[in-house]
């Protein structure tokens, strides 16, 4: 196996252009497992860990531009106020060792429906910057994954960065697993309330072939908040509205029965998580949480 070790972003893109079948390596917390279990035996690996540009983040026009190589640990320690939903989700990933190595770009690259970074990125309306030697394109995160473990990356492209609008209001994430830590989600749900745009965003994990948005639930809640003037009044949400939001979130899922849980359980869990995250986030917005 050949391992290429570019030391700049330009070199990394040139390497991917020259060896389109080469597999990029970031933290290695997914890829090394695949290699160790002989699920994958690529001829060439492009080790991205020496590309300093990938592990940088910056603020640009109300957005955070998160280099693909930024780790969960850094999201937690440096970006909790700008990206609270992603930071909450990052705290649930693996163990400290995995959070120190694992990156947001690697989570996208793996394109698992259970990837914990994906629901909060969906809820925030993030966009993924993909680059090749011949140019850059930006793809909405809800169009990035195409099927389990597949995405829209072309063979000559790398994930450069993730553009995430900085939060203007409360964000929440909830994950159900078979235990509290070191566990793949049986189902997860992310919610973002954006008072400046007066809009609601959602993301569903581990309950469909790809991470999903609960679009009808978003529409319903946007309607309630507008019609009842709740963004301005910060009044309470009715129990019926919270329950309906949970139902619609659960209906947006496309779960399967598998070793981790049944489709019926996942739907039930999603309704509960959607109701809870909404109660937490709305309580925070009202200043009563
Ligand atoms: C013990 C353990 C516990 C875990 N727990 C969780 C968990 O709780 N939640 C969760 O979501 N995940 C979990 N994971 C999976 C993993 O840690 C995450 O998916 C992590 O984000 C992967 O990032 P990485 O940098 O290690 O990626 P890598 O393993 O380096 O790469 C993953 C994939 O992304 C591709 N890739 C990486 N960077 C780029 C790039 N810039 N451009 C294009 N493609 C790229 C690689 O080629 C590969 O296909 C766990 C893994 C282990 C081993």
Tab-separated table of N, CA and C in Angstrom, residues 19-116:
chain	number	residue	atom	x	y	z
A	19	UNK	N	-4.306	10.481	-8.386
A	19	UNK	CA	-4.715	9.120	-7.966
A	19	UNK	C	-6.171	9.170	-7.510
A	20	UNK	N	-7.135	9.240	-8.450
A	20	UNK	CA	-8.539	9.400	-8.044
A	20	UNK	C	-9.063	8.229	-7.190
A	21	UNK	N	-8.433	7.058	-7.308
A	21	UNK	CA	-8.907	5.916	-6.497
A	21	UNK	C	-8.319	5.934	-5.084
A	22	UNK	N	-7.394	6.859	-4.820
A	22	UNK	CA	-6.754	6.899	-3.499
A	22	UNK	C	-7.765	7.279	-2.427
A	23	UNK	N	-7.589	6.707	-1.230
A	23	UNK	CA	-8.532	6.949	-0.138
A	23	UNK	C	-7.914	7.950	0.845
A	24	UNK	N	-8.625	9.068	1.099
A	24	UNK	CA	-8.104	10.041	2.063
A	24	UNK	C	-8.178	9.508	3.497
A	25	UNK	N	-7.232	9.915	4.304
A	25	UNK	CA	-7.195	9.547	5.720
A	25	UNK	C	-7.150	10.831	6.540
A	26	UNK	N	-8.119	10.985	7.459
A	26	UNK	CA	-8.088	12.151	8.367
A	26	UNK	C	-7.698	11.630	9.749
A	27	UNK	N	-8.668	11.481	10.677
A	27	UNK	CA	-8.331	10.949	12.004
A	27	UNK	C	-8.112	9.445	11.986
A	28	UNK	N	-8.631	8.779	10.964
A	28	UNK	CA	-8.467	7.332	10.835
A	28	UNK	C	-9.391	6.506	11.714
A	29	UNK	N	-10.312	7.142	12.447
A	29	UNK	CA	-11.127	6.369	13.397
A	29	UNK	C	-12.197	5.520	12.706
A	30	UNK	N	-12.525	5.817	11.469
A	30	UNK	CA	-13.364	4.912	10.667
A	30	UNK	C	-12.478	4.090	9.730
A	31	UNK	N	-11.579	4.765	9.036
A	31	UNK	CA	-10.802	4.096	7.990
A	31	UNK	C	-9.904	2.992	8.554
A	32	UNK	N	-9.244	3.253	9.674
A	32	UNK	CA	-8.334	2.243	10.231
A	32	UNK	C	-9.091	0.987	10.668
A	33	UNK	N	-10.333	1.173	11.131
A	33	UNK	CA	-11.155	0.016	11.503
A	33	UNK	C	-11.410	-0.824	10.247
A	34	UNK	N	-11.729	-0.149	9.140
A	34	UNK	CA	-11.989	-0.872	7.888
A	34	UNK	C	-10.745	-1.616	7.402
A	35	UNK	N	-9.583	-0.985	7.534
A	35	UNK	CA	-8.341	-1.631	7.098
A	35	UNK	C	-8.021	-2.819	8.011
A	36	UNK	N	-8.172	-2.598	9.323
A	36	UNK	CA	-7.837	-3.668	10.271
A	36	UNK	C	-8.711	-4.901	10.072
A	37	UNK	N	-9.980	-4.669	9.717
A	37	UNK	CA	-10.889	-5.797	9.517
A	37	UNK	C	-10.883	-6.295	8.078
A	38	UNK	N	-9.965	-5.783	7.279
A	38	UNK	CA	-9.823	-6.195	5.877
A	38	UNK	C	-11.075	-5.968	5.045
A	39	UNK	N	-11.848	-4.933	5.440
A	39	UNK	CA	-13.037	-4.614	4.645
A	39	UNK	C	-12.639	-3.792	3.439
A	40	UNK	N	-11.465	-3.205	3.505
A	40	UNK	CA	-11.000	-2.328	2.439
A	40	UNK	C	-9.503	-2.497	2.320
A	41	UNK	N	-8.974	-2.515	1.113
A	41	UNK	CA	-7.525	-2.633	0.944
A	41	UNK	C	-7.116	-1.709	-0.206
A	42	UNK	N	-7.175	-0.388	0.010
A	42	UNK	CA	-6.856	0.523	-1.095
A	42	UNK	C	-5.374	0.452	-1.459
A	43	UNK	N	-5.077	0.684	-2.744
A	43	UNK	CA	-3.665	0.665	-3.158
A	43	UNK	C	-2.939	1.909	-2.665
A	44	UNK	N	-3.709	3.023	-2.590
A	44	UNK	CA	-3.072	4.288	-2.201
A	44	UNK	C	-3.927	4.998	-1.154
A	45	UNK	N	-3.240	5.539	-0.156
A	45	UNK	CA	-3.902	6.349	0.867
A	45	UNK	C	-3.296	7.745	0.822
A	46	UNK	N	-4.146	8.752	0.946
A	46	UNK	CA	-3.623	10.127	1.054
A	46	UNK	C	-3.819	10.571	2.495
A	47	UNK	N	-2.722	10.647	3.226
A	47	UNK	CA	-2.769	11.053	4.629
A	47	UNK	C	-2.895	12.581	4.684
A	48	UNK	N	-4.045	13.052	5.185
A	48	UNK	CA	-4.306	14.508	5.190
A	48	UNK	C	-3.875	15.178	6.491
A	49	UNK	N	-3.288	14.409	7.404
A	49	UNK	CA	-3.051	14.978	8.743
A	49	UNK	C	-1.958	16.054	8.761
A	50	UNK	N	-1.150	16.133	7.694
A	50	UNK	CA	-0.108	17.182	7.673
A	50	UNK	C	-0.565	18.446	6.955
A	51	UNK	N	-1.820	18.445	6.492
A	51	UNK	CA	-2.332	19.622	5.770
A	51	UNK	C	-2.942	20.578	6.795
A	52	UNK	N	-2.149	21.569	7.198
A	52	UNK	CA	-2.569	22.454	8.301
A	52	UNK	C	-3.876	23.168	7.985
A	53	UNK	N	-4.081	23.559	6.713
A	53	UNK	CA	-5.289	24.321	6.338
A	53	UNK	C	-6.562	23.580	6.746
A	54	UNK	N	-6.528	22.251	6.723
A	54	UNK	CA	-7.751	21.484	6.981
A	54	UNK	C	-8.188	21.551	8.440
A	55	UNK	N	-7.254	21.821	9.334
A	55	UNK	CA	-7.642	21.819	10.750
A	55	UNK	C	-7.901	23.231	11.275
A	56	UNK	N	-8.072	24.185	10.354
A	56	UNK	CA	-8.367	25.555	10.778
A	56	UNK	C	-9.861	25.843	10.657
A	57	UNK	N	-10.364	26.744	11.495
A	57	UNK	CA	-11.727	27.248	11.292
A	57	UNK	C	-11.692	28.762	11.387
A	58	UNK	N	-12.676	29.406	10.760
A	58	UNK	CA	-12.719	30.876	10.791
A	58	UNK	C	-14.166	31.333	10.721
A	59	UNK	N	-14.377	32.592	11.089
A	59	UNK	CA	-15.721	33.190	10.964
A	59	UNK	C	-15.758	33.995	9.683
A	60	UNK	N	-16.762	33.717	8.831
A	60	UNK	CA	-16.891	34.467	7.582
A	60	UNK	C	-18.356	34.842	7.407
A	61	UNK	N	-18.670	36.145	7.430
A	61	UNK	CA	-20.032	36.628	7.180
A	61	UNK	C	-21.107	35.866	7.964
A	62	UNK	N	-20.987	35.810	9.247
A	62	UNK	CA	-22.030	35.153	10.058
A	62	UNK	C	-22.019	33.635	9.985
A	63	UNK	N	-21.008	33.091	9.319
A	63	UNK	CA	-20.900	31.633	9.235
A	63	UNK	C	-19.582	31.202	9.847
A	64	UNK	N	-19.544	29.943	10.268
A	64	UNK	CA	-18.257	29.360	10.640
A	64	UNK	C	-17.818	28.493	9.465
A	65	UNK	N	-16.596	28.730	8.995
A	65	UNK	CA	-16.025	27.855	7.967
A	65	UNK	C	-15.119	26.881	8.706
A	66	UNK	N	-15.612	25.655	8.772
A	66	UNK	CA	-14.965	24.634	9.581
A	66	UNK	C	-14.132	23.768	8.652
A	67	UNK	N	-12.803	23.821	8.765
A	67	UNK	CA	-11.966	22.945	7.946
A	67	UNK	C	-12.364	21.491	8.177
A	68	UNK	N	-12.290	20.676	7.125
A	68	UNK	CA	-12.759	19.287	7.238
A	68	UNK	C	-12.019	18.517	8.326
A	69	UNK	N	-10.796	18.944	8.666
A	69	UNK	CA	-9.995	18.210	9.640
A	69	UNK	C	-10.139	18.700	11.069
A	70	UNK	N	-11.128	19.547	11.340
A	70	UNK	CA	-11.351	19.982	12.723
A	70	UNK	C	-11.967	18.809	13.510
A	71	UNK	N	-11.422	18.568	14.692
A	71	UNK	CA	-11.870	17.411	15.484
A	71	UNK	C	-13.081	17.761	16.360
A	72	UNK	N	-13.723	16.710	16.864
A	72	UNK	CA	-14.846	16.897	17.800
A	72	UNK	C	-14.386	17.656	19.044
A	73	UNK	N	-13.190	17.299	19.543
A	73	UNK	CA	-12.687	17.948	20.761
A	73	UNK	C	-12.598	19.453	20.568
A	74	UNK	N	-12.142	19.872	19.382
A	74	UNK	CA	-12.010	21.317	19.155
A	74	UNK	C	-13.369	21.978	18.970
A	75	UNK	N	-14.307	21.286	18.352
A	75	UNK	CA	-15.662	21.856	18.254
A	75	UNK	C	-16.194	22.097	19.663
A	76	UNK	N	-15.986	21.121	20.552
A	76	UNK	CA	-16.502	21.241	21.925
A	76	UNK	C	-15.797	22.383	22.654
A	77	UNK	N	-14.462	22.470	22.511
A	77	UNK	CA	-13.755	23.460	23.331
A	77	UNK	C	-13.774	24.852	22.717
A	78	UNK	N	-13.926	24.953	21.378
A	78	UNK	CA	-13.781	26.279	20.753
A	78	UNK	C	-15.062	26.819	20.127
A	79	UNK	N	-16.056	25.961	19.881
A	79	UNK	CA	-17.193	26.433	19.076
A	79	UNK	C	-18.556	26.209	19.725
A	80	UNK	N	-18.555	26.007	21.039
A	80	UNK	CA	-19.840	25.722	21.701
A	80	UNK	C	-20.821	26.887	21.572
A	81	UNK	N	-20.332	28.138	21.586
A	81	UNK	CA	-21.310	29.225	21.498
A	81	UNK	C	-21.775	29.453	20.058
A	82	UNK	N	-20.884	29.297	19.069
A	82	UNK	CA	-21.308	29.508	17.674
A	82	UNK	C	-22.111	28.318	17.125
A	83	UNK	N	-21.675	27.108	17.486
A	83	UNK	CA	-22.312	25.907	16.911
A	83	UNK	C	-22.767	24.976	18.051
A	84	UNK	N	-23.753	25.432	18.858
A	84	UNK	CA	-24.093	24.634	20.047
A	84	UNK	C	-24.640	23.247	19.719
A	85	UNK	N	-25.407	23.129	18.636
A	85	UNK	CA	-25.981	21.816	18.290
A	85	UNK	C	-24.877	20.825	17.932
A	86	UNK	N	-23.926	21.277	17.113
A	86	UNK	CA	-22.817	20.402	16.715
A	86	UNK	C	-21.952	20.057	17.928
A	87	UNK	N	-21.809	21.019	18.846
A	87	UNK	CA	-20.997	20.753	20.043
A	87	UNK	C	-21.682	19.716	20.939
A	88	UNK	N	-23.001	19.811	21.083
A	88	UNK	CA	-23.706	18.813	21.915
A	88	UNK	C	-23.545	17.427	21.288
A	89	UNK	N	-23.734	17.366	19.961
A	89	UNK	CA	-23.590	16.072	19.273
A	89	UNK	C	-22.156	15.557	19.409
A	90	UNK	N	-21.178	16.459	19.320
A	90	UNK	CA	-19.769	16.043	19.401
A	90	UNK	C	-19.467	15.415	20.758
A	91	UNK	N	-20.124	15.921	21.806
A	91	UNK	CA	-19.879	15.355	23.145
A	91	UNK	C	-20.352	13.914	23.242
A	92	UNK	N	-21.275	13.507	22.360
A	92	UNK	CA	-21.797	12.132	22.439
A	92	UNK	C	-20.962	11.161	21.603
A	93	UNK	N	-19.979	11.671	20.858
A	93	UNK	CA	-19.207	10.791	19.958
A	93	UNK	C	-18.169	10.009	20.758
A	94	UNK	N	-18.184	8.686	20.571
A	94	UNK	CA	-17.141	7.783	21.061
A	94	UNK	C	-16.653	8.091	22.461
A	95	UNK	N	-15.326	8.211	22.570
A	95	UNK	CA	-14.620	8.423	23.835
A	95	UNK	C	-13.708	9.627	23.636
A	96	UNK	N	-13.035	10.108	24.703
A	96	UNK	CA	-12.113	11.238	24.492
A	96	UNK	C	-11.096	10.958	23.382
A	97	UNK	N	-10.577	9.730	23.318
A	97	UNK	CA	-9.572	9.415	22.289
A	97	UNK	C	-10.155	9.579	20.885
A	98	UNK	N	-11.385	9.086	20.711
A	98	UNK	CA	-12.034	9.181	19.384
A	98	UNK	C	-12.338	10.646	19.076
A	99	UNK	N	-12.762	11.397	20.081
A	99	UNK	CA	-13.075	12.815	19.833
A	99	UNK	C	-11.810	13.623	19.539
A	100	UNK	N	-10.674	13.177	20.084
A	100	UNK	CA	-9.403	13.870	19.807
A	100	UNK	C	-8.917	13.629	18.379
A	101	UNK	N	-9.214	12.458	17.825
A	101	UNK	CA	-8.734	12.114	16.480
A	101	UNK	C	-9.812	12.361	15.419
A	102	UNK	N	-11.050	11.995	15.727
A	102	UNK	CA	-12.131	11.993	14.732
A	102	UNK	C	-12.494	13.406	14.299
A	103	UNK	N	-12.779	13.553	13.012
A	103	UNK	CA	-13.057	14.876	12.450
A	103	UNK	C	-14.471	14.952	11.877
A	104	UNK	N	-14.933	16.188	11.726
A	104	UNK	CA	-16.266	16.400	11.130
A	104	UNK	C	-16.210	16.002	9.650
A	105	UNK	N	-15.100	16.326	8.974
A	105	UNK	CA	-14.957	15.925	7.563
A	105	UNK	C	-14.968	14.412	7.409
A	106	UNK	N	-14.348	13.705	8.362
A	106	UNK	CA	-14.336	12.240	8.308
A	106	UNK	C	-15.726	11.662	8.514
A	107	UNK	N	-16.523	12.296	9.367
A	107	UNK	CA	-17.904	11.849	9.591
A	107	UNK	C	-18.701	11.986	8.293
A	108	UNK	N	-18.490	13.108	7.604
A	108	UNK	CA	-19.151	13.291	6.307
A	108	UNK	C	-18.625	12.276	5.302
A	109	UNK	N	-17.302	12.102	5.267
A	109	UNK	CA	-16.692	11.177	4.303
A	109	UNK	C	-17.237	9.773	4.464
A	110	UNK	N	-17.466	9.354	5.711
A	110	UNK	CA	-18.003	8.002	5.942
A	110	UNK	C	-19.465	7.907	5.516
A	111	UNK	N	-20.181	9.020	5.571
A	111	UNK	CA	-21.584	9.079	5.117
A	111	UNK	C	-22.457	7.985	5.713
A	112	UNK	N	-22.226	7.694	6.998
A	112	UNK	CA	-23.106	6.745	7.677
A	112	UNK	C	-24.380	7.476	8.083
A	113	UNK	N	-25.555	6.827	7.934
A	113	UNK	CA	-26.786	7.482	8.398
A	113	UNK	C	-26.745	7.734	9.906
A	114	UNK	N	-25.834	7.017	10.620
A	114	UNK	CA	-25.724	7.176	12.075
A	114	UNK	C	-24.668	8.202	12.471
A	115	UNK	N	-24.018	8.837	11.525
A	115	UNK	CA	-22.981	9.826	11.842
A	115	UNK	C	-23.568	10.952	12.685
A	116	UNK	N	-22.988	11.194	13.858
A	116	UNK	CA	-23.612	12.136	14.797
A	116	UNK	C	-23.470	13.597	14.410
